[in-house]
Coordinates of C-alpha atoms and ligand atoms in Angstrom, one line a residue:
X1202 CA 7.1 29.9 14.9
X1203 CA 8.1 26.4 16.0
X1204 CA 10.4 25.5 13.1
X1205 CA 13.7 23.7 13.0
X1206 CA 15.4 22.4 9.9
X1207 CA 18.2 19.8 9.7
X1208 CA 21.3 20.3 7.7
X1209 CA 21.4 16.6 6.9
X1210 CA 18.9 13.8 7.1
X1211 CA 19.7 10.8 9.4
X1212 CA 21.3 7.9 7.6
X1213 CA 18.2 5.7 7.7
X1214 CA 16.4 8.2 5.5
X1215 CA 16.8 6.6 2.0
X1216 CA 14.1 8.1 -0.2
X1217 CA 13.4 11.8 -1.0
X1218 CA 10.1 12.1 0.9
X1219 CA 11.7 10.7 4.1
X1220 CA 14.7 13.0 3.7
X1221 CA 12.8 16.2 3.0
X1222 CA 10.0 15.7 5.5
X1223 CA 12.7 15.3 8.2
X1224 CA 15.0 18.0 7.0
X1225 CA 12.3 20.6 6.6
X1226 CA 11.1 19.8 10.1
X1227 CA 7.7 18.5 9.1
X1228 CA 8.0 15.2 11.0
X1229 CA 10.1 13.9 13.8
X1230 CA 10.7 10.2 14.6
X1231 CA 9.5 8.9 17.9
X1232 CA 10.5 5.2 17.5
X1233 CA 10.8 3.1 14.4
X1234 CA 7.7 3.6 12.3
X1235 CA 6.1 6.1 14.7
X1236 CA 6.3 9.8 13.9
X1237 CA 5.3 13.1 15.5
X1238 CA 4.1 15.9 13.2
X1239 CA 5.4 19.4 13.6
X1240 CA 3.7 22.7 12.7
X1241 CA 4.2 22.6 9.0
X1242 CA 3.8 18.9 8.6
X1243 CA 0.6 18.8 10.5
X1244 CA -0.9 21.6 8.4
X1245 CA -0.3 19.5 5.3
X1246 CA -1.8 16.5 6.9
X1247 CA -4.9 18.5 7.7
X1248 CA -5.1 19.9 4.1
X1249 CA -5.1 16.3 2.8
X1250 CA -7.7 15.2 5.4
X1251 CA -9.9 18.1 4.3
X1252 CA -9.7 17.2 0.7
X1253 CA -10.6 13.6 1.6
X1254 CA -13.4 14.9 3.8
X1255 CA -14.9 17.2 1.2
X1256 CA -15.0 14.5 -1.5
X1257 CA -16.3 11.8 0.8
X1258 CA -19.1 14.1 2.0
X1259 CA -19.9 15.2 -1.6
X1260 CA -20.2 11.5 -2.5
X1261 CA -22.8 11.0 0.2
X1262 CA -20.6 9.5 2.9
X1263 CA -20.9 10.5 6.6
X1264 CA -18.0 11.0 9.0
X1265 CA -17.9 9.3 12.3
X1266 CA -15.0 8.4 14.6
X1267 CA -14.4 5.1 16.3
X1268 CA -11.9 4.2 18.9
X1269 CA -8.6 2.6 17.7
X1270 CA -8.9 0.3 20.8
X1271 CA -10.9 -2.6 19.4
X1272 CA -12.1 -5.6 21.5
X1273 CA -10.6 -9.0 20.5
X1274 CA -14.0 -10.5 20.6
X1275 CA -15.0 -8.7 17.3
X1276 CA -11.8 -10.1 15.7
X1277 CA -12.7 -13.6 16.9
X1278 CA -16.1 -13.2 15.4
X1279 CA -14.7 -12.4 11.9
X1280 CA -12.0 -15.0 12.3
X1281 CA -9.3 -12.5 11.7
X1282 CA -7.7 -12.5 15.2
X1283 CA -5.5 -15.4 13.9
X1284 CA -5.5 -14.7 10.2
X1285 CA -4.1 -11.2 10.6
X1286 CA -1.0 -12.5 12.3
X1287 CA 1.8 -10.6 14.0
X1288 CA 1.0 -7.3 12.2
X1289 CA -2.0 -6.9 14.5
X1290 CA -0.9 -4.8 17.5
X1291 CA -2.4 -6.6 20.5
X1292 CA -2.7 -5.5 24.0
X1293 CA -4.3 -6.5 27.3
X1294 CA -6.0 -4.5 30.0
X1295 CA -5.3 -5.0 33.7
X1296 CA -8.0 -7.8 33.8
X1297 CA -6.3 -9.7 31.0
X1298 CA -9.0 -8.8 28.4
X1299 CA -7.5 -8.7 24.9
X1300 CA -7.7 -5.8 22.5
X1301 CA -6.2 -4.8 19.2
X1302 CA -5.1 -1.4 18.1
X1303 CA -7.1 -1.1 14.9
X1304 CA -5.2 -1.7 11.6
X1305 CA -8.5 -1.3 9.8
X1306 CA -12.1 -1.4 11.1
X1307 CA -14.4 -3.7 9.1
X1308 CA -15.4 -5.5 12.3
X1309 CA -16.1 -2.3 14.3
X1310 CA -18.2 -0.7 11.5
X1311 CA -20.1 -4.0 10.9
X1312 CA -20.8 -4.2 14.6
X1313 CA -22.2 -0.6 14.6
X1314 CA -24.4 -1.4 11.6
X1315 CA -25.7 -4.7 12.9
X1316 CA -26.7 -2.9 16.1
X1317 CA -28.3 0.1 14.4
X1318 CA -29.7 -1.0 11.1
X1319 CA -32.5 -3.5 10.7
X1320 CA -34.6 -2.4 7.8
X1321 CA -34.1 -1.9 4.1
X1322 CA -35.4 1.6 4.7
X1323 CA -32.1 2.5 6.4
X1324 CA -30.0 1.5 3.4
X1325 CA -27.8 2.4 1.7
X1326 CA -25.3 3.9 4.2
X1327 CA -21.7 5.0 3.7
X1328 CA -19.7 5.7 6.9
X1329 CA -16.1 6.8 7.2
X1330 CA -13.5 8.0 9.6
X1331 CA -10.1 9.6 9.5
X1332 CA -8.2 8.0 12.3
X1333 CA -4.8 6.7 13.5
X1334 CA -4.2 3.1 12.5
X1335 CA -1.7 0.6 13.9
X1336 CA 0.1 -2.1 12.1
X1337 CA 3.1 -3.7 13.6
X1338 CA 4.9 -3.9 10.3
X1339 CA 7.8 -6.3 10.1
X1340 CA 10.0 -3.7 8.4
X1341 CA 8.8 -0.1 9.0
X1342 CA 10.7 2.0 6.6
X1343 CA 10.8 5.0 4.3
X1344 CA 9.3 7.3 6.9
X1345 CA 5.6 7.9 6.4
X1346 CA 5.5 5.4 3.6
X1347 CA 5.5 2.3 5.7
X1348 CA 5.0 3.2 9.3
X1349 CA 3.5 1.4 12.3
X1350 CA 1.2 4.2 13.2
X1351 CA -0.4 6.2 10.4
X1352 CA -3.4 8.2 9.5
X1353 CA -5.9 6.4 7.3
X1354 CA -9.3 7.4 6.0
X1355 CA -11.4 4.2 6.1
X1356 CA -14.9 4.1 4.8
X1357 CA -17.5 1.3 4.6
X1358 CA -20.6 1.1 2.5
X1359 CA -23.7 -0.9 3.3
X1360 CA -26.2 -1.8 0.7
X1361 CA -29.2 -4.1 0.3
X1362 CA -27.9 -6.0 -2.8
X1363 CA -25.0 -6.4 -5.2
X1364 CA -26.3 -3.7 -7.5
X1365 CA -26.3 -1.3 -4.6
X1366 CA -22.8 -2.3 -3.8
X1367 CA -21.7 -1.7 -7.4
X1368 CA -23.2 1.8 -7.2
X1369 CA -21.5 2.6 -3.9
X1370 CA -18.2 1.3 -5.2
X1371 CA -18.4 3.3 -8.4
X1372 CA -19.1 6.5 -6.3
X1373 CA -16.1 5.8 -4.2
X1374 CA -13.9 5.1 -7.2
X1375 CA -14.9 8.5 -8.6
X1376 CA -14.4 10.3 -5.2
X1377 CA -10.9 8.7 -5.0
X1378 CA -10.0 9.9 -8.5
X1379 CA -11.0 13.5 -7.4
X1380 CA -9.1 13.3 -4.1
X1381 CA -5.8 12.2 -5.6
X1382 CA -6.1 14.6 -8.5
X1383 CA -6.7 17.5 -6.0
X1384 CA -3.6 16.3 -4.1
X1385 CA -1.6 16.8 -7.2
X1386 CA -0.7 13.1 -7.7
X1387 CA 0.1 11.3 -10.9
X1388 CA -1.7 8.1 -10.2
X1389 CA -3.7 5.2 -11.7
X1390 CA -6.2 2.7 -10.5
X1391 CA -5.1 -0.9 -11.0
X1392 CA -6.7 -4.3 -10.5
X1393 CA -5.5 -5.6 -7.1
X1394 CA -5.4 -8.5 -4.7
X1395 CA -7.8 -8.5 -1.8
X1396 CA -5.2 -9.4 0.8
X1397 CA -6.2 -9.9 4.4
X1398 CA -9.3 -7.8 3.9
X1399 CA -11.0 -10.5 1.8
X1400 CA -14.0 -10.3 -0.5
X1401 CA -14.1 -10.1 -4.2
X1402 CA -13.1 -7.3 -6.7
X1403 CA -10.7 -4.6 -5.7
X1404 CA -8.6 -1.8 -7.1
X1405 CA -5.6 0.0 -5.8
X1406 CA -4.8 3.7 -6.5
X1407 CA -1.1 3.7 -7.3
X1408 CA 0.9 6.9 -7.3
X1409 CA 3.6 6.3 -10.0
X1410 CA 7.1 6.7 -8.5
X1411 CA 10.5 5.1 -8.8
X1412 CA 10.7 4.3 -5.1
X1413 CA 7.3 2.7 -4.9
X1414 CA 7.0 -0.6 -3.2
X1415 CA 4.4 -2.0 -5.6
X1416 CA 5.1 -3.4 -9.1
X1417 CA 2.4 -2.6 -11.6
X1418 CA 2.2 -4.0 -15.1
X1419 CA 0.3 -2.0 -17.7
X1420 CA -0.5 -2.0 -21.3
X1421 CA -1.4 0.5 -24.0
X1422 CA -4.9 -1.2 -24.2
X1423 CA -5.7 0.2 -20.8
X1424 CA -5.0 -3.0 -18.7
X1425 CA -3.2 -2.3 -15.5
X1426 CA -2.8 -4.5 -12.4
X1427 CA -0.4 -5.1 -9.6
X1428 CA 2.0 -8.0 -10.4
X1429 CA 0.3 -9.8 -7.4
X1430 CA -3.0 -9.7 -9.3
X1431 CA -2.0 -9.8 -13.0
X1432 CA -3.2 -12.9 -14.7
X1433 CA -0.5 -15.0 -16.3
X1434 CA -0.9 -16.1 -19.9
X1435 CA -0.1 -19.8 -20.4
X1436 CA 2.3 -20.9 -23.0
X1437 CA 0.5 -22.7 -25.8
X1438 CA 0.2 -26.5 -25.1
X1439 CA 2.8 -28.7 -26.8
X1440 CA 1.7 -31.2 -29.4
X1441 CA 2.3 -34.9 -29.3
X1442 CA 2.2 -35.6 -25.6
X1443 CA 1.4 -39.3 -26.6
X1444 CA 4.8 -39.5 -28.4
X1445 CA 6.9 -38.4 -25.3
X1446 CA 9.4 -41.3 -24.7
X1447 CA 9.3 -43.0 -21.3
X1448 CA 10.7 -41.1 -18.3
X1449 CA 14.4 -41.7 -18.0
X1450 CA 16.7 -40.9 -15.0
X1451 CA 20.0 -39.2 -15.9
X1452 CA 23.0 -38.4 -13.7
X1453 CA 23.4 -34.6 -13.3
X1454 CA 25.9 -34.2 -10.5
X1455 CA 26.0 -30.9 -8.8
X1456 CA 23.3 -29.2 -10.9
X1457 CA 21.2 -27.7 -8.1
X1458 CA 19.8 -24.8 -10.1
X1459 CA 17.6 -24.6 -13.2
X1460 CA 20.4 -22.8 -15.1
X1461 CA 22.9 -25.5 -14.1
X1462 CA 20.8 -28.5 -15.1
X1463 CA 19.7 -26.8 -18.4
X1464 CA 23.3 -26.1 -19.3
X1465 CA 24.4 -29.6 -18.3
X1466 CA 21.8 -31.3 -20.4
X1467 CA 21.8 -28.8 -23.2
X1468 CA 18.1 -28.1 -23.0
X1469 CA 16.4 -24.6 -22.8
X1470 CA 15.1 -23.6 -19.4
X1471 CA 11.6 -23.7 -20.7
X1472 CA 11.9 -27.5 -21.1
X1473 CA 12.6 -27.9 -17.3
X1474 CA 10.3 -27.9 -14.3
X1475 CA 11.2 -25.8 -11.3
X1476 CA 10.2 -26.9 -7.8
X1477 CA 9.6 -24.6 -4.9
X1478 CA 9.1 -26.1 -1.5
X1479 CA 7.1 -24.6 1.3
X1480 CA 5.8 -25.4 4.8
X1481 CA 2.4 -24.3 5.8
X1482 CA 1.8 -23.8 9.5
X1483 CA -1.3 -24.0 11.6
X1484 CA -1.8 -21.3 14.2
X1485 CA -2.5 -23.2 17.4
X1486 CA -4.2 -20.2 18.8
X1487 CA -1.8 -19.7 21.7
X1488 CA -2.9 -16.1 21.5
X1489 CA -0.9 -13.1 22.6
X1490 CA 1.9 -11.6 20.6
X1491 CA 2.7 -14.5 18.3
X1492 CA 6.3 -14.7 17.1
X1493 CA 6.5 -14.0 13.4
X1494 CA 7.8 -16.8 11.2
X1495 CA 8.0 -14.4 8.2
X1496 CA 9.6 -11.1 7.7
X1497 CA 7.0 -9.3 5.6
X1498 CA 6.1 -11.0 2.4
X1499 CA 9.3 -12.9 1.6
X1500 CA 9.2 -16.3 3.2
X1501 CA 12.5 -17.6 4.7
X1502 CA 13.5 -20.9 5.9
X1503 CA 13.0 -21.0 9.6
X1504 CA 12.0 -23.4 12.3
X1505 CA 8.4 -23.4 13.5
X1506 CA 8.0 -21.1 16.4
X1507 CA 6.0 -21.7 19.6
X1508 CA 2.3 -21.6 18.9
X1509 CA 2.6 -23.0 15.4
X1510 CA 2.5 -26.6 14.1
X1511 CA 3.3 -27.9 10.7
X1512 CA 0.1 -28.3 8.8
X1513 CA 1.4 -29.5 5.5
X1514 CA 4.3 -29.4 3.1
X1515 CA 3.8 -28.0 -0.3
X1516 CA 5.7 -28.5 -3.5
X1517 CA 4.9 -25.9 -6.2
X1518 CA 5.9 -26.5 -9.8
X1519 CA 6.4 -23.8 -12.5
X1520 CA 8.1 -23.9 -15.9
X1521 CA 11.9 -23.6 -15.3
X1522 CA 12.2 -20.1 -16.6
X1523 CA 9.3 -18.7 -14.6
X1524 CA 9.1 -17.1 -11.2
X1525 CA 6.4 -18.0 -8.7
X1526 CA 4.0 -15.5 -7.3
X1527 CA 3.5 -16.0 -3.6
X1528 CA 0.2 -14.2 -3.5
X1529 CA -1.2 -16.5 -6.2
X1530 CA 0.2 -19.6 -4.4
X1531 CA -1.4 -18.6 -1.1
X1532 CA -4.7 -18.2 -2.9
X1533 CA -4.3 -21.5 -4.6
X1534 CA -3.8 -23.1 -1.2
X1535 CA -7.2 -21.8 -0.1
X1536 CA -6.1 -18.5 1.3
X1537 CA -3.2 -19.2 3.5
X1538 CA -2.3 -16.1 5.6
X1539 CA 1.1 -14.5 4.7
X1540 CA 2.6 -15.3 8.1
X1541 CA 1.7 -19.0 8.0
X1542 CA 3.8 -20.1 5.0
X1543 CA 7.5 -20.0 4.3
X1544 CA 10.2 -21.9 2.4
X1545 CA 10.6 -25.3 3.9
X1546 CA 13.6 -26.4 5.8
X1547 CA 15.1 -28.8 3.2
X1548 CA 16.3 -31.5 5.6
X1549 CA 13.0 -31.6 7.6
X1550 CA 10.9 -31.6 4.4
X1551 CA 13.1 -34.2 2.8
X1552 CA 12.6 -36.6 5.8
X1553 CA 8.8 -36.1 5.6
X1554 CA 8.2 -36.1 1.8
X1555 CA 11.2 -37.5 -0.1
X1556 CA 12.2 -34.1 -1.5
X1557 CA 16.0 -33.7 -2.1
X1558 CA 17.5 -30.2 -2.1
X1559 CA 18.2 -29.1 -5.6
X1560 CA 16.9 -32.4 -7.1
X1561 CA 13.2 -32.3 -6.3
X1562 CA 10.7 -33.3 -8.9
X1563 CA 7.0 -34.3 -8.9
X1564 CA 7.7 -38.0 -9.2
X1565 CA 8.8 -39.6 -5.9
X1566 CA 7.2 -37.1 -3.6
X1567 CA 4.9 -38.3 -0.9
X1568 CA 2.9 -36.8 2.0
X1569 CA 3.0 -33.4 0.5
X1570 CA 0.6 -31.2 -1.5
X1571 CA 1.6 -30.8 -5.1
X1572 CA 0.5 -27.6 -6.8
X1573 CA 1.2 -26.9 -10.5
X1574 CA 1.1 -23.8 -12.5
X1575 CA -1.8 -23.8 -15.0
X1576 CA 0.5 -24.1 -18.1
X1577 CA 2.5 -27.0 -16.7
X1578 CA 0.1 -29.8 -17.7
X1579 CA 0.3 -28.7 -21.4
X1580 CA 4.1 -28.5 -21.7
X1581 CA 4.8 -32.1 -22.7
X1582 CA 7.9 -34.0 -21.5
X1583 CA 10.1 -31.9 -19.2
X1584 CA 13.4 -32.3 -17.3
X1585 CA 12.6 -32.4 -13.5
X1586 CA 14.4 -33.4 -10.4
X1587 CA 14.4 -37.2 -9.7
X1588 CA 14.1 -36.8 -5.9
X1589 CA 17.6 -38.5 -5.8
X1590 CA 20.8 -36.7 -5.0
X1591 CA 22.7 -35.9 -8.3
X1592 CA 19.9 -37.1 -10.6
X1593 CA 17.2 -35.6 -12.8
X1594 CA 14.6 -37.3 -14.9
X1595 CA 13.9 -36.5 -18.6
X1596 CA 10.6 -36.8 -20.4
X1597 CA 8.6 -36.2 -17.2
X1598 CA 5.0 -36.0 -18.5
X1599 CA 2.1 -34.6 -16.6
X1600 CA -0.9 -36.9 -16.6
X1601 CA 1.2 -40.0 -17.3
X1602 CA 4.0 -39.8 -14.7
X1603 CA 2.4 -37.4 -12.2
X1604 CA -0.5 -35.2 -11.5
X1605 CA -1.0 -32.3 -9.1
X1606 CA -3.5 -31.9 -6.3
X1607 CA -4.1 -28.3 -7.4
X1608 CA -3.6 -26.6 -10.8
X1609 CA -3.7 -22.8 -10.8
X1610 CA -2.1 -19.7 -12.2
X1611 CA 1.0 -19.3 -10.1
X1612 CA 3.2 -17.3 -12.5
X1613 CA 4.7 -14.0 -11.6
X1614 CA 3.9 -11.7 -14.4
X1615 CA 6.7 -9.2 -15.5
X1616 CA 7.7 -6.8 -18.2
X1617 CA 7.4 -8.2 -21.7
X1618 CA 4.9 -11.0 -20.7
X1619 CA 1.8 -10.9 -22.8
X1620 CA -1.1 -8.7 -21.7
X1621 CA -4.0 -10.9 -20.5
X1622 CA -6.4 -8.6 -22.2
X1623 CA -4.8 -8.0 -25.7
X1624 CA -1.6 -10.1 -25.8
X1625 CA 0.8 -7.1 -26.4
X1626 CA 4.0 -7.1 -24.2
X1627 CA 3.3 -5.6 -20.8
X1628 CA 5.3 -2.7 -19.4
X1629 CA 6.2 -2.4 -15.8
X1630 CA 6.2 0.5 -13.4
X1631 CA 6.6 1.1 -9.7
X1632 CA 4.0 2.7 -7.6
X1633 CA 3.0 3.7 -4.1
X1634 CA -0.3 2.3 -3.0
X1635 CA -2.1 5.4 -1.7
X1636 CA -5.6 4.0 -1.6
X1637 CA -7.5 0.8 -2.1
X1638 CA -11.2 0.0 -2.6
X1639 CA -12.8 -3.4 -2.1
X1640 CA -16.1 -5.1 -2.8
X1641 CA -16.4 -7.1 0.3
X1642 CA -19.8 -8.6 -0.4
X1643 CA -21.3 -10.4 2.6
X1644 CA -18.1 -11.7 4.2
X1645 CA -18.3 -9.6 7.3
X1646 CA -22.1 -9.2 7.5
X1647 CA -22.4 -13.0 7.4
X1648 CA -19.7 -13.5 10.0
X1649 CA -20.9 -10.9 12.4
X1650 CA -24.6 -11.2 11.6
X1651 CA -25.4 -7.8 10.0
X1652 CA -28.8 -8.4 8.4
X1653 CA -31.7 -6.2 7.3
X1654 CA -35.3 -7.0 6.7
X1655 CA -37.0 -6.5 3.4
X1656 CA -40.6 -5.4 2.8
X1657 CA -41.8 -8.9 3.6
X1658 CA -39.9 -9.2 6.8
X1659 CA -37.3 -11.5 5.2
X1660 CA -33.8 -11.3 6.5
X1661 CA -30.8 -10.7 4.2
X1662 CA -27.1 -10.0 4.8
X1663 CA -26.0 -6.5 4.1
X1664 CA -23.7 -6.0 1.1
X1665 CA -20.5 -4.2 2.1
X1666 CA -17.7 -2.3 0.4
X1667 CA -14.6 -0.8 2.1
X1668 CA -12.4 2.0 1.0
X1669 CA -9.1 3.1 2.5
X1670 CA -6.8 6.0 1.9
X1671 CA -3.4 6.3 3.5
X1672 CA -3.5 10.0 4.4
X1673 CA 0.1 10.2 5.7
X1674 CA 1.4 7.9 3.0
X1675 CA -0.3 10.2 0.4
X1676 CA 1.7 13.1 2.0
X1677 CA 4.9 11.1 1.4
X1678 CA 3.8 10.2 -2.2
X1679 CA 3.2 13.9 -3.0
X1680 CA 6.7 14.7 -1.9
X1681 CA 8.1 11.8 -3.9
X1682 CA 6.4 13.3 -7.0
X1683 CA 7.0 17.0 -6.1
X1684 CA 10.6 17.8 -5.1
X1685 CA 13.9 18.9 -6.5
X1686 CA 17.5 19.1 -5.1
X1687 CA 16.5 22.0 -2.9
X1688 CA 13.5 20.5 -1.2
X1689 CA 9.8 20.0 -1.5
X1690 CA 7.6 21.7 -4.1
X1691 CA 4.1 21.4 -2.5
X1692 CA 1.1 21.7 -4.8
X1693 CA -0.9 24.7 -3.6
X1694 CA -3.7 22.4 -2.6
X1695 CA -1.8 20.7 0.2
X1696 CA 1.0 23.2 1.0
X1697 CA 1.3 24.1 4.7
X1698 CA 1.2 27.7 3.6
X1699 CA 0.4 29.2 0.2
X1700 CA 2.9 32.0 0.1
X1701 CA 6.0 33.4 1.9
X1702 CA 7.1 37.0 2.0
X1703 CA 10.8 37.5 2.4
X1704 CA 12.2 40.9 3.2
X1705 CA 15.9 40.6 2.4
X1706 CA 17.4 43.8 3.7
X1707 CA 17.7 43.5 7.4
X1708 CA 17.4 46.6 9.4
X1709 CA 15.8 48.6 6.6
X1710 CA 12.6 50.1 8.0
X1711 CA 11.1 50.8 4.6
X1712 CA 11.6 47.3 3.3
X1713 CA 10.2 45.9 6.5
X1714 CA 7.1 48.1 6.2
X1715 CA 6.5 47.1 2.6
X1716 CA 6.9 43.4 3.4
X1717 CA 4.5 43.7 6.3
X1718 CA 2.0 45.5 4.1
X1719 CA 2.1 42.8 1.5
X1720 CA 1.8 40.1 4.2
X1721 CA -1.3 41.9 5.6
X1722 CA -2.8 42.3 2.2
X1723 CA -2.3 38.6 1.5
X1724 CA -4.0 37.6 4.8
X1725 CA -6.8 40.0 4.1
X1726 CA -7.3 38.3 0.7
X1727 CA -7.6 34.9 2.4
X1728 CA -4.1 33.7 1.5
X1729 CA -2.3 31.5 4.0
X1730 CA 0.9 33.6 4.2
X1731 CA 4.1 33.6 6.1
X1732 CA 6.4 36.5 6.8
X1733 CA 10.1 35.6 7.2
X1734 CA 11.1 38.5 9.4
X1735 CA 14.0 36.6 10.9
X1736 CA 17.3 38.4 11.0
X1737 CA 18.9 36.0 8.5
X1738 CA 20.9 36.4 5.3
X1739 CA 18.8 36.2 2.1
X1740 CA 20.5 32.9 1.2
X1741 CA 19.3 31.3 4.5
X1742 CA 15.7 32.6 4.0
X1743 CA 15.6 31.4 0.4
X1744 CA 17.0 28.0 1.3
X1745 CA 14.5 27.4 4.0
X1746 CA 11.6 28.6 1.9
X1747 CA 12.7 26.3 -0.9
X1748 CA 13.2 23.3 1.5
X1749 CA 9.8 23.8 3.0
X1750 CA 8.3 24.0 -0.4
X1751 CA 6.1 27.0 0.0
X1752 CA 4.6 27.3 -3.5
X1753 CA 4.8 31.1 -4.0
X1754 CA 7.4 33.6 -2.8
X1755 CA 7.4 37.4 -2.8
X1756 CA 10.9 38.9 -2.2
X1757 CA 11.1 42.5 -0.9
X1758 CA 14.6 43.8 -1.5
X1759 CA 16.7 46.7 -2.7
X1760 CA 14.2 47.9 -5.4
X1761 CA 11.3 48.0 -2.9
X1762 CA 11.7 51.8 -2.5
X1763 CA 11.1 52.1 -6.3
X1764 CA 7.9 50.0 -6.0
X1765 CA 9.4 46.8 -7.3
X1766 CA 9.4 43.4 -5.6
X1767 CA 10.0 39.9 -6.9
X1768 CA 7.3 37.2 -7.5
X1769 CA 8.6 33.6 -7.8
X1770 CA 6.7 30.3 -7.9
X1771 CA 8.8 27.6 -6.2
X1772 CA 8.6 25.4 -9.3
X1773 CA 10.0 28.1 -11.5
X1774 CA 13.6 29.2 -12.0
X1775 CA 13.0 32.8 -12.8
X1776 CA 11.5 35.5 -10.6
X1777 CA 9.4 38.3 -12.1
X1778 CA 9.7 42.0 -11.1
X1779 CA 6.3 43.4 -10.2
X1780 CA 4.7 46.0 -8.0
X1781 CA 3.6 44.9 -4.5
X1782 CA 0.0 45.2 -5.6
X1783 CA 0.6 43.0 -8.6
X1784 CA 2.5 40.4 -6.5
X1785 CA -0.5 40.3 -4.1
X1786 CA -2.9 39.9 -7.1
X1787 CA -0.8 37.1 -8.6
X1788 CA -0.7 35.1 -5.4
X1789 CA -4.4 35.7 -4.7
X1790 CA -5.3 34.6 -8.2
X1791 CA -3.2 31.4 -7.9
X1792 CA -4.8 30.5 -4.6
X1793 CA -8.3 31.1 -5.9
X1794 CA -7.5 28.5 -8.6
X1795 CA -7.0 25.7 -6.1
Ligands
ATP887 P1 0.5 -2.4 1.9 O1 0.2 -3.4 0.8 O2 1.3 -1.2 1.4 O3 1.0 -3.0 3.1 P2 -2.2 -2.6 2.5 O4 -2.7 -3.0 1.2 O5 -2.0 -3.6 3.5 O6 -0.9 -1.8 2.3 P3 -4.8 -1.4 3.1 O7 -5.3 -2.4 4.1 O8 -5.3 -1.4 1.7 O9 -3.2 -1.4 3.1 O10 -4.9 0.1 3.8 C1 -5.4 1.2 3.1 C2 -4.3 2.2 2.9 O11 -3.6 2.6 4.1 C3 -3.3 1.8 1.9 O12 -3.7 2.0 0.6 C4 -2.1 2.7 2.3 O13 -2.2 3.9 1.6 C5 -2.3 2.9 3.7 N1 -1.3 2.1 4.5 C6 -1.3 0.8 4.7 N2 -0.3 0.4 5.4 C7 0.4 1.5 5.7 C8 1.6 1.7 6.5 N3 2.2 0.7 7.1 N4 2.0 3.0 6.6 C9 1.4 4.0 6.0 N5 0.3 3.8 5.3 C10 -0.2 2.6 5.1
MG888 MG1 -4.1 -2.2 0.2

């Protein structure tokens, strides 16, 4: 067998799934974020794919396959060629025609459907594929978790009306629940942000895990959402706004942070106003591989790169003790793409708008868009920057001294904040997003012209949903949830092999024959079995079997001649002494139960 293990993982492998998949020889890195799959790893990928396929088919979806090479024209039609930003892996052919390596395939599937569906009689349809996807992630990391090339199942439903979409969505939600359950994951569906995909209504399937990259808030009442999506609950409005004394400038030298100014003036942070300053760029459509102004989610102060022009400056205000949620801010600005907004360069913004680093407040700003968190108008008189070096203003009152261009929920919700559903304090957990389902509505059918005719020959846009599962990320998530200090503990459903037979007395013909007999019996019973007939010490064999995570082991050793072998599930500490026939029966029974 082609099988090589590593004594140690490379230093860039930080999380258990990355470490163990490499050490057990399941995957091998090609370049950053691109992996090759070896014998054992590929078998597990195919197991997961098969589970996905069975449940998708059972839910009425049909598998097709499209090319990952997608013409740029389709992306221009949907408007996403620019919105998607530098994550879109672009290429040109020898004639200079542009293409993208598909990060997802809404355009391609909508194109297929607009060409092939014209009547209500052809609806509903649900089409899916299991295909390599490409995203030029700013920071590929954690092995299969965030890679630049990965396997995704993406599916798209097409219905005549919103009720049909609801039904298709519900079926997919159920199929996803079955898929992740069969893969052995501890997961939960949570309300989610629509991101670059667009549309309304979406849920993510999050595998709970300490190393997850998503923050999820949840509550005993059943509410669960990503922190990007969780609705903030406004503080109750203060009474007596009419009695707030006039605004008053005070000298606050050197107090550039909320903590410093609150301390200096002896007021609680809740009585202050925090300013966050951004620049929004316009993509000039220079095309090609655009230089990225952001590094994946977290904006940083940078200079505009070629191909981008400053569109506007934005000052966002939240209560002093709150944090700002970037996803909510981008939505409040009308859906600014992640790569087109970042923290403003203070000197440049100051010259254009009157902001002053560390002393910016809403009064005195000009030529910039002011966005306020929804609770800010109700907070009464606050301490805010005076737009003057070394000065703040007291009693700054919304409605009297300033107003915002946009008021929206901008709060980052965290542990202990009130649940938007029942008010109890929220708990926080980390998760790995293994799948996401979206109600797209008519966003893509309108943009690309995917219409159907009803009974009366009237044209209507098709209602779409889209449904993704990260197959290779699911594999990593399974390892995150199923491993110990010795390696992986695959659930039987996705294990590369169900069972391993280990003869541990090298050179003993009788032991070898019994082991081979057990192995043959297992194969005959339909068990995916391995026979470790290498001339290795028992310790080496056990170590490898454990690292690989083969769920069931039969050890044939010194008591074999008396008709006794050992049966040991990988997840258990103790082995049981049984007859060879009993061992075969135990394994076969376990495998039947998958
Ligand atoms: P993320 O927020 O983690 O970047 P996403 O929300 O952009 O992911 P979707 O567009 O919802 O991803 O893609 C569907 C699924 O594909 C995700 O739920 C995830 O399981 C998987 N996926 C997305 N990006 C990656 C990646 N870089 N590496 C591996 N799997 C990924
Ligand atoms: Mg997603």
